Amino acid sequence: MTELRYLAPDTLDEAIGAFAKAGSAARILAGGTDLLVQMRSGALKPGVIVDIKKIPEMMRIEQTADGGFRIGAAVSGMALHDHESFGKVWPGVLEAVNLIGSKQVQGRASAGGNLCNGSPAGDSVPAMVAAGAVVTVQGPNGRREIKVEDVPAGPGRTNLKPGEILISFTLPPRPPGSSDAYLRMIPRTEMDIAVVGVGVSLTIKDGTVTAARVGLGAVAPTVLLVEDAAKALIGSKLDDAALAKAAAACSAACRPIDDKRGTIAYRTKVAGVLLKRTAAIAAQRATGK
Amino acid sequence: MAKVHVTTTINGEPMEFLCEPSDTMLDALRGTLNLTGSKEGCASGDCGACSITLDDSLVCSCLVLAVESEGHEIRTIEGLAHGEKLHPLQQKFLEMAALQCGICTSGMLMASDALLKRSPDPSEEEVRFWLAGNLCRCTGYDKIVRAVMDTAAEMRAQ
Amino acid sequence: MNVVTNNKWIGQRTIRPDGMDKVTGRAQFAADTTMPGMIWGKVLRSPHPHARIRSIDTSKAEKLPGVKAVVTAKDIVDFTIEKGAVMLGIQDMRWMCRNVMARDKALFPGHPVAAVAATTEAIAAEACSLIEVDYEVLPWSIEIDDAIKPDAPILHEFNKFEGKPSNIAGRIEHKKGDLAEGFKKADVVIERTFTTRPVHQGYIEPHACLISVAPDGKTTIWSSSQGQFMVRAMTSMLTGIQQSDIRAIPAEIGGGFGGKTIVYLEPLATMLAKKSGRPVKMVMTREEVMRATGPTSGSKSTVKIGATREGKIVAAHGTFYLQAGAFPGSPIRGAAGCSFTPYDIPNLLSEGYDVVSNRSKVAAYRAPGAPIGAYAVECVLDEVAEALKMDPLDFRLKNAAKEGTKAANGPVFPRIGYIETLEAAKNSDHYKTPLGKPQGKLQGKLEGRGVASGFWFNAGGESSAQVNITEDGNVVVTTGHPDIGGSRAGIANICAELLGIDYSRVSVLIGDTATIGFSNLTGGSRVLFASSIVVTQSTEKIINTLRERAAKIWEIDPEAVKWEQGAAHPVSPNAGQFEPLTLKELAEKAPVMGGPIGAGVQLNTTGADGGFGTHVCDVEVDVDLGIARVTRYTAVQDVGRAIHPGYVEGQLQGGVAQGIGWALNEEYIYTKEGKVDNPGFLDYRMPVCSDLPMLDCIMVEVPNPKHPQGVKGVGEVPLVPVMAAVANAIYDALGKRFYALPMSPPKVLEVLDAPTQQAAE
């Protein structure tokens, strides 16, 4: 009845080989918290599942030579939380990953799966975009790097080429006075898909924002890098006018839909509200106040 | 298609079973393994009634393929008590009426146990947010939260 | 009657008898059961909201290897429309037989059209996909306004209202006095229209059953239900198998709240088991539960209340339209009959309209209809109180029903506890604690407080119990009602109290249809009320037997023997100097003293009176995101007598949590194609643990004089006042009223941004 084959290779080369060979019938299994739900609902009927959790590179969290971080694609939110220093350097990315689902889900779900699932509302993605993360992917034609904001192609789709597997996220070193934050709007306190998600990363020197990136989720077919919002913040002291301008830029960037989670009007308004709140938290963390 | 042979450890006991590659761990527990203490409320990871631990990580067994348990340690509600000796959480749930119909109770206890192992002195807010993945429709959660916090206090005092 | 004075067990927070199994994963729920040779059943369901079924071809499914049986409507007994209503309790079997399996029409997406049993679930599911159904798709309507339009597609041609085919399937009214005259006397009149969405009972355990039919027709049913006798009766009527050939065993039930007071799977599994000769197990998926079982009605209500400037309500008019779903039978009785009942209103008209439409048939949900009606009435009362510049609890006190008040639906109240709940709410620490932040500008997070009251009928009804003394001197009580709230603990408390023995010596079991006498549904807040009456009478009979046996041993008159603290004693030294004879001793002597000691009682219990509650709710609203959170909640209820306070509190807390979900986030959302868009726990948003504060309970005890322990039903009242309490609190925070549920964030922002409100007269 089920023609499903489950593979759990020990090496990346084996994984790529099997994944590429099976073509569109194959799916990568990291945490499984999206894949199993889609299989159960009948939305997906894979022929081959390639479990990447035995590949060390996929499961590692390490600091890079220049002081950044590299997170394996299959690292769970819980494992990221338990890392001794990651959360201190990237509290926004950490809280974003750990807002996905429940504690049970966070025991399995990974930033890699969250990104590759291609949901415009995936919680980790706006924070990764704001962080300026770069993903490393590898396929039959070798390894390459993609800016995280260039990965999503549309609801349920990515710009990974056939046979390519996401390997890791590389986060840049943080200049002093930097931090990040992620906020989402959901109707309950937990367990909902984000109606709007905002990630903000800031560097502040002597009260002035010297660097900023803003990621905006659940308001367009893909997560957005809102450069106009960042521009409004850079050079400012995060005064009301700058925040209002950045908020307006987020609202303007929205191309949302009306669905069972939110209306166009609501999402557009909330995008602006959340930008202000998220920036304020990132600033508090960046300046230690 | 041939079934897959899985070797794993469940509640400290080595176990072997056969399953389809598409079977979830919940399917295997409730089916072949006859460990029906973990419950299916939604099969989509939204209710927590199927909560177990996999290598000490709290997970929804409906979101883990049975084959993924190979070589790992699974713990279920059936392993929470030690023979006749109830876990303090189980005892407190009984004493404080922290269950009514009982369908969420297995998952609630597994989740609470996982919390107290990581955080022996949780605040009410911490308990509530940790248990957000465990739906209960009978109790309104009040007595469950109280039972968890009382148990935490008792365990700290020992 | 043994008057209970020492309260050793009654009122104590004992450990429930079934608790150990539930905390260790041992408890057997229906989906946990297995039988040798068991196969699996799956249901094929209509994808269309409304369609004529021209033909069904099951031949390909039947040929699939592993398939053992297929059933369609042909296998279900037809209760023809023309022959008139065939009632089982409140259910008309003409609708039941069509609800479990579509006959000539599919009436909602998810309506069963066929079922298959096969050796695996996967094969059964595949077989379903091989069944070819020829549908003639018809226009449909779901919402009340659409279903009552003159040109609405008619679901049932035979259903006529005011002489024409209609989707209005029924009307009730309660009338008192002269409405027009009453409103003339009013200084303040407020009229508002409210809408609510369908909401689901939300039990975490999906419906499940395991059924075996032997070649001679003897049938065994394990199922998750609120009534094994209902399961047996309905299954018998729908399959044609003789009722007495069916043994229906109630598994532990994982939540019901009214939604499991009818059958969905059992008749299908029975016919599959009969045709295949194998036990058949059927378990609904969460999606099936949400699509194809019975959420309660969506509604549209208009309420008009008039009061004098002194604060007396002089007239009230309520019109309540409730969705029935595919077949007649929405809970208009609860909406029209309960909503005004807490108040002494001289001129009243309360009307309910039952509207069918192309969504699944409603099932009961905790005080069916009453929460919907109370939402409307209690919100209008809040506006009237405000217009009168009266405290909302004082306004209710001034108009409160009491002993001697004639209720809207007819009866005259005996001693009731409504005023006590209002006073307890007023005197509560919650109500006396001022809110933190001052109201004013619409910015940041604003706090507000609201109150509301509510009433529910409660029921008595048939109950059977058997109490047996074991050979080793302990007690086994068998009752007839599934335990959904902790009733076994209450029964054990009562039995231990009466016998004067340690609580741990009493076991309480729930019998099946073969092992205990007829007992009506677990619903209507009646289980502890009814079962404790028959358990009490059974226990009293046993006490009489024990006294007689002691008397015989002592060679004195039984009248000279009393039963106290678990033993027989002479009533006084005059009767004789005898050492007490304990239950254990008398049990051991039983074989030579007349035989086994036990008694059973079966009654149609009466004396159940309605229940009242008054709730206080604090909210905090994030004005920029529209998110309302309940920050403090107190539920006050007249509970009669709290036999086990922990489980009475549990009922209050559970009802409040459901009401908060109904008020803030729960709703059925439909696609443009008329299908449920959120058939799962992700997007059907029930409260999670972090959404709620602690839920405080104040149990007011005004004992029911017609009950041996003073018990009143408590389970349903807690849901009735909640939505209005939350809505009134949000008004207090924001200064804007809400006339539609749920008050979800986008709706809150919409209202905040809206320029005008419905005008007051």
PDB file of C-alpha atoms in Angstrom, chain C residues 558-755:
ATOM      1  CA  PRO C 558     -34.479  -4.425  64.462  1.00  0.00           C
ATOM      2  CA  GLU C 559     -35.990  -1.139  65.638  1.00  0.00           C
ATOM      3  CA  ALA C 560     -33.611  -1.357  68.557  1.00  0.00           C
ATOM      4  CA  VAL C 561     -30.578  -1.437  66.294  1.00  0.00           C
ATOM      5  CA  LYS C 562     -28.895   1.628  64.818  1.00  0.00           C
ATOM      6  CA  TRP C 563     -26.182   1.797  62.187  1.00  0.00           C
ATOM      7  CA  GLU C 564     -23.362   4.181  62.968  1.00  0.00           C
ATOM      8  CA  GLN C 565     -19.729   4.544  61.953  1.00  0.00           C
ATOM      9  CA  GLY C 566     -19.666   1.350  59.995  1.00  0.00           C
ATOM     10  CA  ALA C 567     -21.260  -0.901  62.587  1.00  0.00           C
ATOM     11  CA  ALA C 568     -24.559  -1.991  64.118  1.00  0.00           C
ATOM     12  CA  HIS C 569     -25.131  -0.774  67.676  1.00  0.00           C
ATOM     13  CA  PRO C 570     -27.979  -1.172  70.090  1.00  0.00           C
ATOM     14  CA  VAL C 571     -29.917   2.106  70.097  1.00  0.00           C
ATOM     15  CA  SER C 572     -29.551   2.422  73.831  1.00  0.00           C
ATOM     16  CA  PRO C 573     -28.225   0.458  76.799  1.00  0.00           C
ATOM     17  CA  ASN C 574     -31.852  -0.618  77.420  1.00  0.00           C
ATOM     18  CA  ALA C 575     -31.819  -2.582  74.211  1.00  0.00           C
ATOM     19  CA  GLY C 576     -28.951  -4.660  75.502  1.00  0.00           C
ATOM     20  CA  GLN C 577     -25.233  -4.648  76.103  1.00  0.00           C
ATOM     21  CA  PHE C 578     -23.789  -5.846  72.831  1.00  0.00           C
ATOM     22  CA  GLU C 579     -20.463  -5.218  71.168  1.00  0.00           C
ATOM     23  CA  PRO C 580     -20.959  -3.454  67.835  1.00  0.00           C
ATOM     24  CA  LEU C 581     -21.094  -5.671  64.793  1.00  0.00           C
ATOM     25  CA  THR C 582     -19.014  -4.182  61.959  1.00  0.00           C
ATOM     26  CA  LEU C 583     -19.773  -4.315  58.277  1.00  0.00           C
ATOM     27  CA  LYS C 584     -16.906  -6.783  57.861  1.00  0.00           C
ATOM     28  CA  GLU C 585     -18.256  -9.081  60.536  1.00  0.00           C
ATOM     29  CA  LEU C 586     -21.777  -9.034  59.180  1.00  0.00           C
ATOM     30  CA  ALA C 587     -20.476  -9.626  55.673  1.00  0.00           C
ATOM     31  CA  GLU C 588     -18.559 -12.643  56.824  1.00  0.00           C
ATOM     32  CA  LYS C 589     -21.678 -14.010  58.489  1.00  0.00           C
ATOM     33  CA  ALA C 590     -23.833 -13.288  55.453  1.00  0.00           C
ATOM     34  CA  PRO C 591     -23.921 -16.838  54.015  1.00  0.00           C
ATOM     35  CA  VAL C 592     -25.521 -18.227  57.170  1.00  0.00           C
ATOM     36  CA  MET C 593     -27.670 -15.237  57.878  1.00  0.00           C
ATOM     37  CA  GLY C 594     -29.819 -15.011  54.819  1.00  0.00           C
ATOM     38  CA  GLY C 595     -27.358 -14.675  51.981  1.00  0.00           C
ATOM     39  CA  PRO C 596     -25.641 -11.924  50.026  1.00  0.00           C
ATOM     40  CA  ILE C 597     -26.098  -8.360  51.196  1.00  0.00           C
ATOM     41  CA  GLY C 598     -26.965  -6.021  48.384  1.00  0.00           C
ATOM     42  CA  ALA C 599     -29.674  -3.827  47.004  1.00  0.00           C
ATOM     43  CA  GLY C 600     -30.565  -2.130  43.800  1.00  0.00           C
ATOM     44  CA  VAL C 601     -32.861   0.746  43.061  1.00  0.00           C
ATOM     45  CA  GLN C 602     -34.176   2.025  39.761  1.00  0.00           C
ATOM     46  CA  LEU C 603     -36.083   5.239  39.619  1.00  0.00           C
ATOM     47  CA  ASN C 604     -37.198   8.034  37.430  1.00  0.00           C
ATOM     48  CA  THR C 605     -35.737  10.661  39.711  1.00  0.00           C
ATOM     49  CA  THR C 606     -37.438  13.974  40.209  1.00  0.00           C
ATOM     50  CA  GLY C 607     -36.771  17.087  42.192  1.00  0.00           C
ATOM     51  CA  ALA C 608     -33.992  18.502  40.061  1.00  0.00           C
ATOM     52  CA  ASP C 609     -34.174  22.256  40.051  1.00  0.00           C
ATOM     53  CA  GLY C 610     -32.436  24.753  37.882  1.00  0.00           C
ATOM     54  CA  GLY C 611     -29.093  26.259  38.682  1.00  0.00           C
ATOM     55  CA  PHE C 612     -27.916  29.844  38.773  1.00  0.00           C
ATOM     56  CA  GLY C 613     -24.514  31.436  38.377  1.00  0.00           C
ATOM     57  CA  THR C 614     -23.085  34.931  38.514  1.00  0.00           C
ATOM     58  CA  HIS C 615     -19.674  35.646  37.072  1.00  0.00           C
ATOM     59  CA  VAL C 616     -17.149  38.469  37.419  1.00  0.00           C
ATOM     60  CA  CYS C 617     -14.565  38.895  34.663  1.00  0.00           C
ATOM     61  CA  ASP C 618     -11.585  41.219  34.305  1.00  0.00           C
ATOM     62  CA  VAL C 619      -9.931  41.719  30.943  1.00  0.00           C
ATOM     63  CA  GLU C 620      -6.958  43.574  29.606  1.00  0.00           C
ATOM     64  CA  VAL C 621      -7.137  44.743  26.010  1.00  0.00           C
ATOM     65  CA  ASP C 622      -4.120  45.592  23.862  1.00  0.00           C
ATOM     66  CA  VAL C 623      -5.663  48.448  21.967  1.00  0.00           C
ATOM     67  CA  ASP C 624      -3.223  48.457  19.069  1.00  0.00           C
ATOM     68  CA  LEU C 625      -3.472  44.758  18.329  1.00  0.00           C
ATOM     69  CA  GLY C 626      -7.055  44.216  19.460  1.00  0.00           C
ATOM     70  CA  ILE C 627      -6.085  41.336  21.720  1.00  0.00           C
ATOM     71  CA  ALA C 628      -8.235  40.824  24.804  1.00  0.00           C
ATOM     72  CA  ARG C 629      -6.988  38.619  27.620  1.00  0.00           C
ATOM     73  CA  VAL C 630      -8.920  37.550  30.665  1.00  0.00           C
ATOM     74  CA  THR C 631      -6.794  38.486  33.649  1.00  0.00           C
ATOM     75  CA  ARG C 632      -9.076  37.475  36.502  1.00  0.00           C
ATOM     76  CA  TYR C 633     -12.265  35.445  36.699  1.00  0.00           C
ATOM     77  CA  THR C 634     -14.618  34.480  39.484  1.00  0.00           C
ATOM     78  CA  ALA C 635     -17.535  32.120  38.964  1.00  0.00           C
ATOM     79  CA  VAL C 636     -20.167  32.099  41.666  1.00  0.00           C
ATOM     80  CA  GLN C 637     -22.753  29.338  41.545  1.00  0.00           C
ATOM     81  CA  ASP C 638     -25.457  27.876  43.699  1.00  0.00           C
ATOM     82  CA  VAL C 639     -24.322  24.259  43.763  1.00  0.00           C
ATOM     83  CA  GLY C 640     -26.786  22.891  46.299  1.00  0.00           C
ATOM     84  CA  ARG C 641     -24.264  20.758  48.114  1.00  0.00           C
ATOM     85  CA  ALA C 642     -20.677  20.242  46.969  1.00  0.00           C
ATOM     86  CA  ILE C 643     -20.268  16.540  47.575  1.00  0.00           C
ATOM     87  CA  HIS C 644     -16.742  16.668  46.218  1.00  0.00           C
ATOM     88  CA  PRO C 645     -15.681  20.322  46.061  1.00  0.00           C
ATOM     89  CA  GLY C 646     -12.734  19.636  43.762  1.00  0.00           C
ATOM     90  CA  TYR C 647     -14.888  18.189  41.033  1.00  0.00           C
ATOM     91  CA  VAL C 648     -17.609  20.808  41.475  1.00  0.00           C
ATOM     92  CA  GLU C 649     -14.955  23.490  41.056  1.00  0.00           C
ATOM     93  CA  GLY C 650     -13.755  21.537  38.056  1.00  0.00           C
ATOM     94  CA  GLN C 651     -17.149  21.905  36.408  1.00  0.00           C
ATOM     95  CA  LEU C 652     -17.174  25.632  37.033  1.00  0.00           C
ATOM     96  CA  GLN C 653     -13.657  26.091  35.751  1.00  0.00           C
ATOM     97  CA  GLY C 654     -14.197  23.940  32.672  1.00  0.00           C
ATOM     98  CA  GLY C 655     -17.355  25.782  31.682  1.00  0.00           C
ATOM     99  CA  VAL C 656     -15.683  29.138  32.168  1.00  0.00           C
ATOM    100  CA  ALA C 657     -12.736  28.126  29.979  1.00  0.00           C
ATOM    101  CA  GLN C 658     -15.061  27.011  27.202  1.00  0.00           C
ATOM    102  CA  GLY C 659     -16.993  30.269  27.459  1.00  0.00           C
ATOM    103  CA  ILE C 660     -13.823  32.337  27.237  1.00  0.00           C
ATOM    104  CA  GLY C 661     -12.890  30.482  24.068  1.00  0.00           C
ATOM    105  CA  TRP C 662     -16.373  31.048  22.658  1.00  0.00           C
ATOM    106  CA  ALA C 663     -16.161  34.730  23.541  1.00  0.00           C
ATOM    107  CA  LEU C 664     -12.709  35.467  22.172  1.00  0.00           C
ATOM    108  CA  ASN C 665     -11.476  33.110  19.490  1.00  0.00           C
ATOM    109  CA  GLU C 666     -13.547  30.033  18.721  1.00  0.00           C
ATOM    110  CA  GLU C 667     -15.612  30.008  15.551  1.00  0.00           C
ATOM    111  CA  TYR C 668     -16.366  27.883  12.536  1.00  0.00           C
ATOM    112  CA  ILE C 669     -14.940  29.503   9.418  1.00  0.00           C
ATOM    113  CA  TYR C 670     -16.291  28.446   6.038  1.00  0.00           C
ATOM    114  CA  THR C 671     -14.708  28.620   2.584  1.00  0.00           C
ATOM    115  CA  LYS C 672     -16.548  30.135  -0.365  1.00  0.00           C
ATOM    116  CA  GLU C 673     -17.455  26.568  -1.303  1.00  0.00           C
ATOM    117  CA  GLY C 674     -19.294  26.085   1.962  1.00  0.00           C
ATOM    118  CA  LYS C 675     -16.738  23.832   3.612  1.00  0.00           C
ATOM    119  CA  VAL C 676     -15.251  24.164   7.060  1.00  0.00           C
ATOM    120  CA  ASP C 677     -11.939  25.998   6.621  1.00  0.00           C
ATOM    121  CA  ASN C 678     -10.584  25.305  10.101  1.00  0.00           C
ATOM    122  CA  PRO C 679     -11.299  21.667  10.962  1.00  0.00           C
ATOM    123  CA  GLY C 680      -8.426  21.232  13.373  1.00  0.00           C
ATOM    124  CA  PHE C 681      -6.992  22.486  16.614  1.00  0.00           C
ATOM    125  CA  LEU C 682      -4.556  24.796  14.833  1.00  0.00           C
ATOM    126  CA  ASP C 683      -7.159  27.125  13.452  1.00  0.00           C
ATOM    127  CA  TYR C 684     -10.126  26.230  15.650  1.00  0.00           C
ATOM    128  CA  ARG C 685      -8.685  28.202  18.513  1.00  0.00           C
ATOM    129  CA  MET C 686      -9.586  26.802  21.899  1.00  0.00           C
ATOM    130  CA  PRO C 687      -7.946  28.313  24.986  1.00  0.00           C
ATOM    131  CA  VAL C 688      -4.480  26.983  25.759  1.00  0.00           C
ATOM    132  CA  CYS C 689      -2.968  26.962  29.215  1.00  0.00           C
ATOM    133  CA  SER C 690      -1.169  30.281  28.788  1.00  0.00           C
ATOM    134  CA  ASP C 691      -4.362  32.030  27.627  1.00  0.00           C
ATOM    135  CA  LEU C 692      -6.107  31.772  30.969  1.00  0.00           C
ATOM    136  CA  PRO C 693      -5.587  32.994  34.529  1.00  0.00           C
ATOM    137  CA  MET C 694      -6.481  30.974  37.580  1.00  0.00           C
ATOM    138  CA  LEU C 695     -10.262  30.532  37.601  1.00  0.00           C
ATOM    139  CA  ASP C 696     -11.676  31.262  41.019  1.00  0.00           C
ATOM    140  CA  CYS C 697     -14.851  29.608  42.214  1.00  0.00           C
ATOM    141  CA  ILE C 698     -17.262  30.561  44.938  1.00  0.00           C
ATOM    142  CA  MET C 699     -19.648  27.729  45.641  1.00  0.00           C
ATOM    143  CA  VAL C 700     -22.811  28.916  47.324  1.00  0.00           C
ATOM    144  CA  GLU C 701     -24.642  26.074  49.001  1.00  0.00           C
ATOM    145  CA  VAL C 702     -28.416  26.394  49.137  1.00  0.00           C
ATOM    146  CA  PRO C 703     -29.275  22.706  49.542  1.00  0.00           C
ATOM    147  CA  ASN C 704     -31.932  21.214  47.297  1.00  0.00           C
ATOM    148  CA  PRO C 705     -34.667  20.185  49.727  1.00  0.00           C
ATOM    149  CA  LYS C 706     -35.845  17.441  47.389  1.00  0.00           C
ATOM    150  CA  HIS C 707     -32.531  15.590  47.383  1.00  0.00           C
ATOM    151  CA  PRO C 708     -31.178  13.402  50.178  1.00  0.00           C
ATOM    152  CA  GLN C 709     -27.834  15.233  50.249  1.00  0.00           C
ATOM    153  CA  GLY C 710     -29.116  18.549  48.908  1.00  0.00           C
ATOM    154  CA  VAL C 711     -27.418  18.093  45.539  1.00  0.00           C
ATOM    155  CA  LYS C 712     -28.152  20.351  42.587  1.00  0.00           C
ATOM    156  CA  GLY C 713     -26.841  19.785  39.104  1.00  0.00           C
ATOM    157  CA  VAL C 714     -23.764  21.928  38.490  1.00  0.00           C
ATOM    158  CA  GLY C 715     -22.146  20.981  35.208  1.00  0.00           C
ATOM    159  CA  GLU C 716     -23.889  23.192  32.672  1.00  0.00           C
ATOM    160  CA  VAL C 717     -24.603  26.510  34.366  1.00  0.00           C
ATOM    161  CA  PRO C 718     -20.907  27.538  34.298  1.00  0.00           C
ATOM    162  CA  LEU C 719     -20.908  28.065  30.529  1.00  0.00           C
ATOM    163  CA  VAL C 720     -24.031  30.212  30.447  1.00  0.00           C
ATOM    164  CA  PRO C 721     -22.873  33.648  31.725  1.00  0.00           C
ATOM    165  CA  VAL C 722     -19.339  33.670  30.365  1.00  0.00           C
ATOM    166  CA  MET C 723     -19.551  35.328  26.954  1.00  0.00           C
ATOM    167  CA  ALA C 724     -21.596  38.221  28.308  1.00  0.00           C
ATOM    168  CA  ALA C 725     -19.252  38.634  31.275  1.00  0.00           C
ATOM    169  CA  VAL C 726     -16.303  38.887  28.890  1.00  0.00           C
ATOM    170  CA  ALA C 727     -18.147  41.197  26.486  1.00  0.00           C
ATOM    171  CA  ASN C 728     -19.228  43.484  29.325  1.00  0.00           C
ATOM    172  CA  ALA C 729     -15.661  43.563  30.602  1.00  0.00           C
ATOM    173  CA  ILE C 730     -14.309  44.509  27.191  1.00  0.00           C
ATOM    174  CA  TYR C 731     -16.894  47.267  27.006  1.00  0.00           C
ATOM    175  CA  ASP C 732     -15.743  48.524  30.382  1.00  0.00           C
ATOM    176  CA  ALA C 733     -12.168  48.599  29.090  1.00  0.00           C
ATOM    177  CA  LEU C 734     -12.784  50.161  25.703  1.00  0.00           C
ATOM    178  CA  GLY C 735     -16.084  51.995  25.910  1.00  0.00           C
ATOM    179  CA  LYS C 736     -17.275  50.082  22.858  1.00  0.00           C
ATOM    180  CA  ARG C 737     -19.922  47.389  22.817  1.00  0.00           C
ATOM    181  CA  PHE C 738     -19.667  44.143  20.894  1.00  0.00           C
ATOM    182  CA  TYR C 739     -22.672  42.597  19.283  1.00  0.00           C
ATOM    183  CA  ALA C 740     -20.933  39.696  17.600  1.00  0.00           C
ATOM    184  CA  LEU C 741     -18.808  36.803  18.767  1.00  0.00           C
ATOM    185  CA  PRO C 742     -16.021  35.959  18.751  1.00  0.00           C
ATOM    186  CA  MET C 743     -14.354  39.158  19.859  1.00  0.00           C
ATOM    187  CA  SER C 744     -11.180  38.159  18.053  1.00  0.00           C
ATOM    188  CA  PRO C 745      -8.423  40.716  17.472  1.00  0.00           C
ATOM    189  CA  PRO C 746      -9.388  41.768  13.934  1.00  0.00           C
ATOM    190  CA  LYS C 747     -12.993  42.217  15.112  1.00  0.00           C
ATOM    191  CA  VAL C 748     -11.909  44.241  18.137  1.00  0.00           C
ATOM    192  CA  LEU C 749      -9.874  46.578  15.954  1.00  0.00           C
ATOM    193  CA  GLU C 750     -12.797  46.874  13.546  1.00  0.00           C
ATOM    194  CA  VAL C 751     -15.098  47.933  16.345  1.00  0.00           C
ATOM    195  CA  LEU C 752     -12.523  50.315  17.772  1.00  0.00           C
ATOM    196  CA  ASP C 753     -12.153  51.937  14.389  1.00  0.00           C
ATOM    197  CA  ALA C 754     -15.887  52.043  13.632  1.00  0.00           C
ATOM    198  CA  PRO C 755     -17.434  55.505  13.881  1.00  0.00           C
TER     199      PRO C 755
END
